[in-house]
Short mmCIF file of N, CA, C and O in Angstrom, two decimals:
data_model
loop_
_atom_site.label_atom_id
_atom_site.label_comp_id
_atom_site.label_asym_id
_atom_site.label_seq_id
_atom_site.Cartn_x
_atom_site.Cartn_y
_atom_site.Cartn_z
N MET A 25 0.76 -1.17 -0.03
CA MET A 25 -0.07 0.03 0.09
C MET A 25 0.89 1.34 -0.06
O MET A 25 0.72 2.00 -0.62
N LEU A 26 2.08 1.21 0.76
CA LEU A 26 2.95 2.32 0.87
C LEU A 26 3.54 2.64 -0.29
O LEU A 26 3.62 3.80 -0.82
N SER A 27 3.98 1.47 -0.98
CA SER A 27 4.59 1.96 -2.37
C SER A 27 3.52 2.36 -3.32
O SER A 27 4.19 3.31 -4.20
N PHE A 28 2.39 2.03 -3.37
CA PHE A 28 1.57 2.81 -4.39
C PHE A 28 1.35 4.13 -4.14
O PHE A 28 1.41 4.90 -5.16
N ILE A 29 1.25 4.34 -2.76
CA ILE A 29 0.93 5.95 -2.31
C ILE A 29 2.43 6.69 -2.66
O ILE A 29 2.37 7.91 -3.07
N SER A 30 3.49 6.15 -2.44
CA SER A 30 4.64 6.61 -2.84
C SER A 30 4.85 6.94 -4.23
O SER A 30 5.49 8.08 -4.72
N LEU A 31 4.37 5.99 -5.13
CA LEU A 31 4.39 6.35 -6.58
C LEU A 31 3.39 7.60 -6.82
O LEU A 31 4.12 8.39 -7.56
N PHE A 32 2.22 7.73 -6.18
CA PHE A 32 1.46 8.92 -6.70
C PHE A 32 2.44 10.27 -5.98
O PHE A 32 2.30 11.27 -6.97
N LEU A 33 2.95 10.22 -4.86
CA LEU A 33 3.69 11.23 -4.30
C LEU A 33 4.89 11.55 -5.10
O LEU A 33 5.18 12.73 -5.28
N LEU A 34 5.81 10.66 -5.51
CA LEU A 34 6.85 10.88 -6.55
C LEU A 34 6.41 11.49 -7.65
O LEU A 34 6.89 12.57 -8.20
N ARG A 35 5.34 11.20 -8.26
CA ARG A 35 5.02 11.69 -9.54
C ARG A 35 4.37 13.12 -9.41
O ARG A 35 4.35 14.05 -10.19
N VAL A 36 3.68 13.29 -8.42
CA VAL A 36 3.42 15.16 -7.96
C VAL A 36 4.26 15.86 -7.70
O VAL A 36 4.57 16.77 -8.20
N ARG A 37 5.34 15.30 -6.86
CA ARG A 37 6.63 16.11 -6.40
C ARG A 37 7.76 16.46 -7.44
O ARG A 37 8.43 17.24 -7.24
N ASN A 38 7.75 15.28 -8.22
CA ASN A 38 8.93 15.28 -9.38
C ASN A 38 8.23 14.87 -10.43
O ASN A 38 8.62 13.88 -11.07
N PRO A 39 7.58 15.75 -11.35
CA PRO A 39 6.79 15.21 -12.55
C PRO A 39 7.70 15.15 -13.49
O PRO A 39 7.62 14.33 -14.46
N ASP A 40 8.97 15.88 -13.63
CA ASP A 40 9.99 15.76 -14.70
C ASP A 40 11.10 14.76 -14.45
O ASP A 40 12.17 14.80 -15.03
N ALA A 41 10.87 14.17 -13.17
CA ALA A 41 12.05 13.09 -12.80
C ALA A 41 12.20 11.96 -13.94
O ALA A 41 11.19 11.50 -14.75
N PRO A 42 13.35 11.70 -14.24
CA PRO A 42 13.47 10.33 -15.31
C PRO A 42 12.89 9.25 -14.88
O PRO A 42 12.91 8.81 -13.47
N ARG A 43 12.21 8.47 -15.76
CA ARG A 43 11.34 7.26 -15.24
C ARG A 43 11.78 6.04 -16.34
O ARG A 43 11.89 6.17 -17.51
N PRO A 44 12.75 5.13 -15.53
CA PRO A 44 13.18 4.19 -16.26
C PRO A 44 12.23 3.23 -17.05
O PRO A 44 12.57 2.46 -18.00
N TYR A 45 11.18 3.17 -16.46
CA TYR A 45 9.99 2.26 -17.10
C TYR A 45 8.67 2.89 -16.97
O TYR A 45 8.44 3.72 -16.08
N ARG A 46 7.72 2.68 -17.64
CA ARG A 46 6.24 3.37 -17.49
C ARG A 46 5.35 1.99 -16.99
O ARG A 46 5.55 0.94 -17.39
N ALA A 47 4.60 2.53 -16.31
CA ALA A 47 3.44 1.58 -15.57
C ALA A 47 2.25 1.50 -16.46
O ALA A 47 1.65 2.43 -17.00
N TRP A 48 2.08 0.39 -16.99
CA TRP A 48 0.90 0.29 -17.71
C TRP A 48 -0.35 0.74 -17.28
O TRP A 48 -0.62 0.29 -16.08
N GLY A 49 -1.25 1.62 -17.85
CA GLY A 49 -2.42 1.99 -17.36
C GLY A 49 -2.37 2.98 -16.07
O GLY A 49 -3.45 3.19 -15.51
N TYR A 50 -1.09 3.58 -15.94
CA TYR A 50 -0.96 4.53 -14.82
C TYR A 50 -2.04 5.71 -15.03
O TYR A 50 -2.07 6.17 -16.26
N PRO A 51 -2.84 6.32 -14.35
CA PRO A 51 -2.85 6.11 -12.82
C PRO A 51 -4.04 5.02 -12.49
O PRO A 51 -4.11 4.87 -11.31
N TRP A 52 -4.64 4.79 -13.26
CA TRP A 52 -5.83 3.92 -13.10
C TRP A 52 -5.45 2.64 -12.41
O TRP A 52 -6.13 1.85 -11.29
N THR A 53 -4.47 1.64 -12.99
CA THR A 53 -4.02 0.33 -12.49
C THR A 53 -3.43 0.74 -10.95
O THR A 53 -3.53 -0.24 -10.10
N THR A 54 -2.68 1.60 -10.89
CA THR A 54 -2.21 1.82 -9.50
C THR A 54 -3.27 2.21 -8.48
O THR A 54 -3.21 1.85 -7.51
N ALA A 55 -4.29 3.18 -8.85
CA ALA A 55 -5.20 3.39 -8.03
C ALA A 55 -6.04 2.19 -7.55
O ALA A 55 -6.33 1.99 -6.40
N LEU A 56 -6.26 1.25 -8.65
CA LEU A 56 -7.18 0.11 -8.36
C LEU A 56 -6.31 -0.98 -7.33
O LEU A 56 -6.96 -1.38 -6.36
N ALA A 57 -5.13 -0.93 -7.57
CA ALA A 57 -3.93 -1.81 -6.88
C ALA A 57 -4.09 -1.05 -5.34
O ALA A 57 -4.17 -1.94 -4.20
N LEU A 58 -4.12 0.23 -5.26
CA LEU A 58 -4.01 0.72 -3.68
C LEU A 58 -5.28 0.41 -3.25
O LEU A 58 -5.39 0.25 -1.98
N LEU A 59 -6.64 0.61 -3.84
CA LEU A 59 -7.85 0.39 -3.23
C LEU A 59 -7.76 -1.29 -2.86
O LEU A 59 -8.41 -1.52 -1.52
N GLY A 60 -7.29 -1.93 -3.58
CA GLY A 60 -7.30 -3.33 -3.32
C GLY A 60 -6.41 -3.69 -2.06
O GLY A 60 -6.75 -4.39 -0.95
N SER A 61 -5.32 -2.99 -1.95
CA SER A 61 -4.55 -2.88 -0.80
C SER A 61 -5.09 -2.53 0.61
O SER A 61 -4.97 -2.93 1.84
N ILE A 62 -5.92 -1.36 0.35
CA ILE A 62 -6.37 -0.78 1.46
C ILE A 62 -7.63 -1.63 2.20
O ILE A 62 -7.64 -1.95 3.17
N ALA A 63 -8.37 -2.18 1.17
CA ALA A 63 -9.54 -3.48 1.50
C ALA A 63 -8.77 -4.25 2.25
O ALA A 63 -9.29 -4.94 3.24
N PHE A 64 -7.60 -4.92 1.75
CA PHE A 64 -7.18 -6.28 2.30
C PHE A 64 -6.88 -5.86 3.85
O PHE A 64 -6.79 -6.48 4.48
N LEU A 65 -6.14 -4.53 3.98
CA LEU A 65 -5.45 -4.17 5.15
C LEU A 65 -6.97 -4.00 6.23
O LEU A 65 -6.81 -4.41 7.31
N ILE A 66 -7.74 -3.37 5.86
CA ILE A 66 -8.86 -3.30 6.68
C ILE A 66 -9.42 -4.58 7.20
O ILE A 66 -9.90 -4.93 8.11
N GLU A 67 -9.63 -5.42 6.04
CA GLU A 67 -10.19 -6.67 6.49
C GLU A 67 -9.32 -7.65 7.33
O GLU A 67 -9.80 -8.33 8.19
N ALA A 68 -8.07 -7.62 7.14
CA ALA A 68 -7.06 -8.12 8.10
C ALA A 68 -7.08 -7.87 9.35
O ALA A 68 -7.18 -8.52 10.41
N VAL A 69 -7.19 -6.37 9.49
CA VAL A 69 -7.52 -5.96 10.86
C VAL A 69 -8.72 -6.32 11.44
O VAL A 69 -8.87 -6.60 12.76
N ARG A 70 -9.84 -6.33 10.69
CA ARG A 70 -11.16 -6.54 11.19
C ARG A 70 -11.21 -8.01 11.88
O ARG A 70 -11.69 -8.47 12.73
N GLU A 71 -10.44 -8.94 10.94
CA GLU A 71 -10.59 -10.28 11.23
C GLU A 71 -9.62 -11.04 12.21
O GLU A 71 -10.06 -11.78 13.19
N ASP A 72 -8.57 -10.27 12.41
CA ASP A 72 -7.54 -10.58 13.60
C ASP A 72 -6.85 -9.49 14.29
O ASP A 72 -5.94 -9.16 13.90
N ARG A 73 -7.82 -9.09 15.22
CA ARG A 73 -7.43 -7.63 16.01
C ARG A 73 -6.11 -7.96 16.73
O ARG A 73 -5.37 -7.11 16.85
N ALA A 74 -5.92 -9.23 17.44
CA ALA A 74 -4.87 -9.47 18.25
C ALA A 74 -3.58 -9.56 17.77
O ALA A 74 -2.45 -8.63 18.07
N ASN A 75 -3.13 -10.17 16.55
CA ASN A 75 -2.26 -10.13 15.90
C ASN A 75 -2.12 -8.90 14.96
O ASN A 75 -0.72 -8.35 14.76
N SER A 76 -2.91 -8.05 14.60
CA SER A 76 -2.85 -6.85 13.90
C SER A 76 -2.43 -5.73 14.80
O SER A 76 -1.43 -4.98 14.59
N LEU A 77 -2.81 -6.00 16.19
CA LEU A 77 -2.49 -5.06 17.21
C LEU A 77 -0.78 -5.27 17.68
O LEU A 77 -0.02 -4.34 17.64
N LEU A 78 -0.27 -6.65 17.63
CA LEU A 78 1.10 -7.08 17.81
C LEU A 78 2.05 -6.45 16.70
O LEU A 78 2.99 -5.91 16.96
N THR A 79 1.46 -6.36 15.53
CA THR A 79 2.28 -5.98 14.41
C THR A 79 2.24 -4.49 14.27
O THR A 79 3.26 -3.85 13.94
N LEU A 80 1.15 -3.68 14.70
CA LEU A 80 1.44 -2.22 14.78
C LEU A 80 2.24 -1.90 16.00
O LEU A 80 3.00 -0.92 15.82
N VAL A 81 2.37 -2.62 17.06
CA VAL A 81 3.00 -2.14 18.29
C VAL A 81 4.70 -2.37 17.53
O VAL A 81 5.64 -1.63 17.81
N ALA A 82 4.83 -3.66 17.02
CA ALA A 82 6.39 -3.92 16.30
C ALA A 82 6.77 -2.71 15.42
O ALA A 82 7.69 -2.39 15.40
N LEU A 83 5.84 -2.21 14.63
CA LEU A 83 6.25 -1.15 13.54
C LEU A 83 6.38 0.01 14.50
O LEU A 83 7.39 0.99 14.12
N ALA A 84 5.59 0.40 15.17
CA ALA A 84 5.65 1.51 16.19
C ALA A 84 7.11 1.54 16.88
O ALA A 84 7.80 2.37 17.13
N CYS A 85 7.68 0.33 17.26
CA CYS A 85 8.91 0.10 18.12
C CYS A 85 9.92 0.14 17.06
O CYS A 85 11.11 0.78 17.53
N SER A 86 9.67 -0.16 15.98
CA SER A 86 10.88 -0.20 14.87
C SER A 86 11.24 1.15 14.57
O SER A 86 12.18 1.46 14.00
N TYR A 87 10.41 2.15 14.56
CA TYR A 87 10.72 3.28 13.95
C TYR A 87 11.77 4.18 14.72
O TYR A 87 12.65 4.69 14.17
N PRO A 88 11.62 4.18 15.93
CA PRO A 88 12.50 4.93 16.73
C PRO A 88 14.16 4.12 16.60
O PRO A 88 14.83 4.81 16.53
N VAL A 89 14.01 2.88 16.14
CA VAL A 89 15.29 2.22 16.15
C VAL A 89 15.82 2.48 14.88
O VAL A 89 17.03 3.06 14.62
N PHE A 90 14.94 2.62 13.76
CA PHE A 90 15.43 3.06 12.38
C PHE A 90 16.07 4.58 12.62
O PHE A 90 16.95 4.70 11.91
N ARG A 91 15.29 5.48 13.28
CA ARG A 91 15.97 6.86 13.41
C ARG A 91 17.28 6.91 13.97
O ARG A 91 18.26 7.74 13.48
N ILE A 92 17.30 6.13 15.08
CA ILE A 92 18.59 6.05 15.87
C ILE A 92 19.82 5.55 14.89
O ILE A 92 20.93 6.16 14.41
N LEU A 93 19.43 4.28 14.21
CA LEU A 93 20.54 3.86 13.23
C LEU A 93 20.84 4.78 12.14
O LEU A 93 21.88 4.69 11.86
N LYS A 94 19.98 5.49 11.66
CA LYS A 94 20.22 6.36 10.67
C LYS A 94 20.97 7.50 11.08
O LYS A 94 21.95 7.83 10.34
N ALA A 95 20.79 8.00 12.30
CA ALA A 95 21.62 9.07 12.71
C ALA A 95 22.80 8.71 13.12
O ALA A 95 23.97 9.30 12.71
N VAL A 96 23.19 7.47 13.64
CA VAL A 96 24.41 6.88 13.91
C VAL A 96 25.06 6.93 12.49
O VAL A 96 26.43 6.91 12.42
N SER A 97 24.39 6.23 11.49
CA SER A 97 25.38 5.90 10.23
C SER A 97 25.53 7.24 9.21
O SER A 97 26.59 7.33 8.55
N SER A 98 25.04 8.19 9.59
CA SER A 98 25.11 9.57 8.85
C SER A 98 26.15 10.39 9.56
O SER A 98 26.65 11.28 9.00
N ARG A 99 26.55 10.01 10.82
CA ARG A 99 27.72 10.76 11.36
C ARG A 99 29.15 10.46 10.53
O ARG A 99 29.36 9.57 10.10
N LYS A 100 29.81 11.70 10.78
CA LYS A 100 31.03 11.55 10.02
C LYS A 100 32.15 10.78 11.03
O LYS A 100 31.96 11.19 12.23
N PRO A 101 32.98 10.22 10.63
CA PRO A 101 34.21 9.32 11.37
C PRO A 101 34.90 10.47 12.12
O PRO A 101 35.14 11.72 11.45
N ALA A 102 35.34 10.25 13.24
CA ALA A 102 36.27 11.27 13.96
C ALA A 102 37.51 11.37 13.62
O ALA A 102 38.07 10.57 12.84
#
């Protein structure tokens, strides 16, 4: 789902960026895939709330770790 959203945002923010390939049927096929992904996510959360909650907690915990590792890796060596 995030990759489809990212594609739309990239095309809006950088309309003149070089594109190594073209997506057939863009933007309609991408929008259809995005809607399907959203529906799948909603249904997955509705059907299995316990595991969905654990997944969201894991994602929420991983973001600070990502930011810390990114900050550490971007530091210049002493």
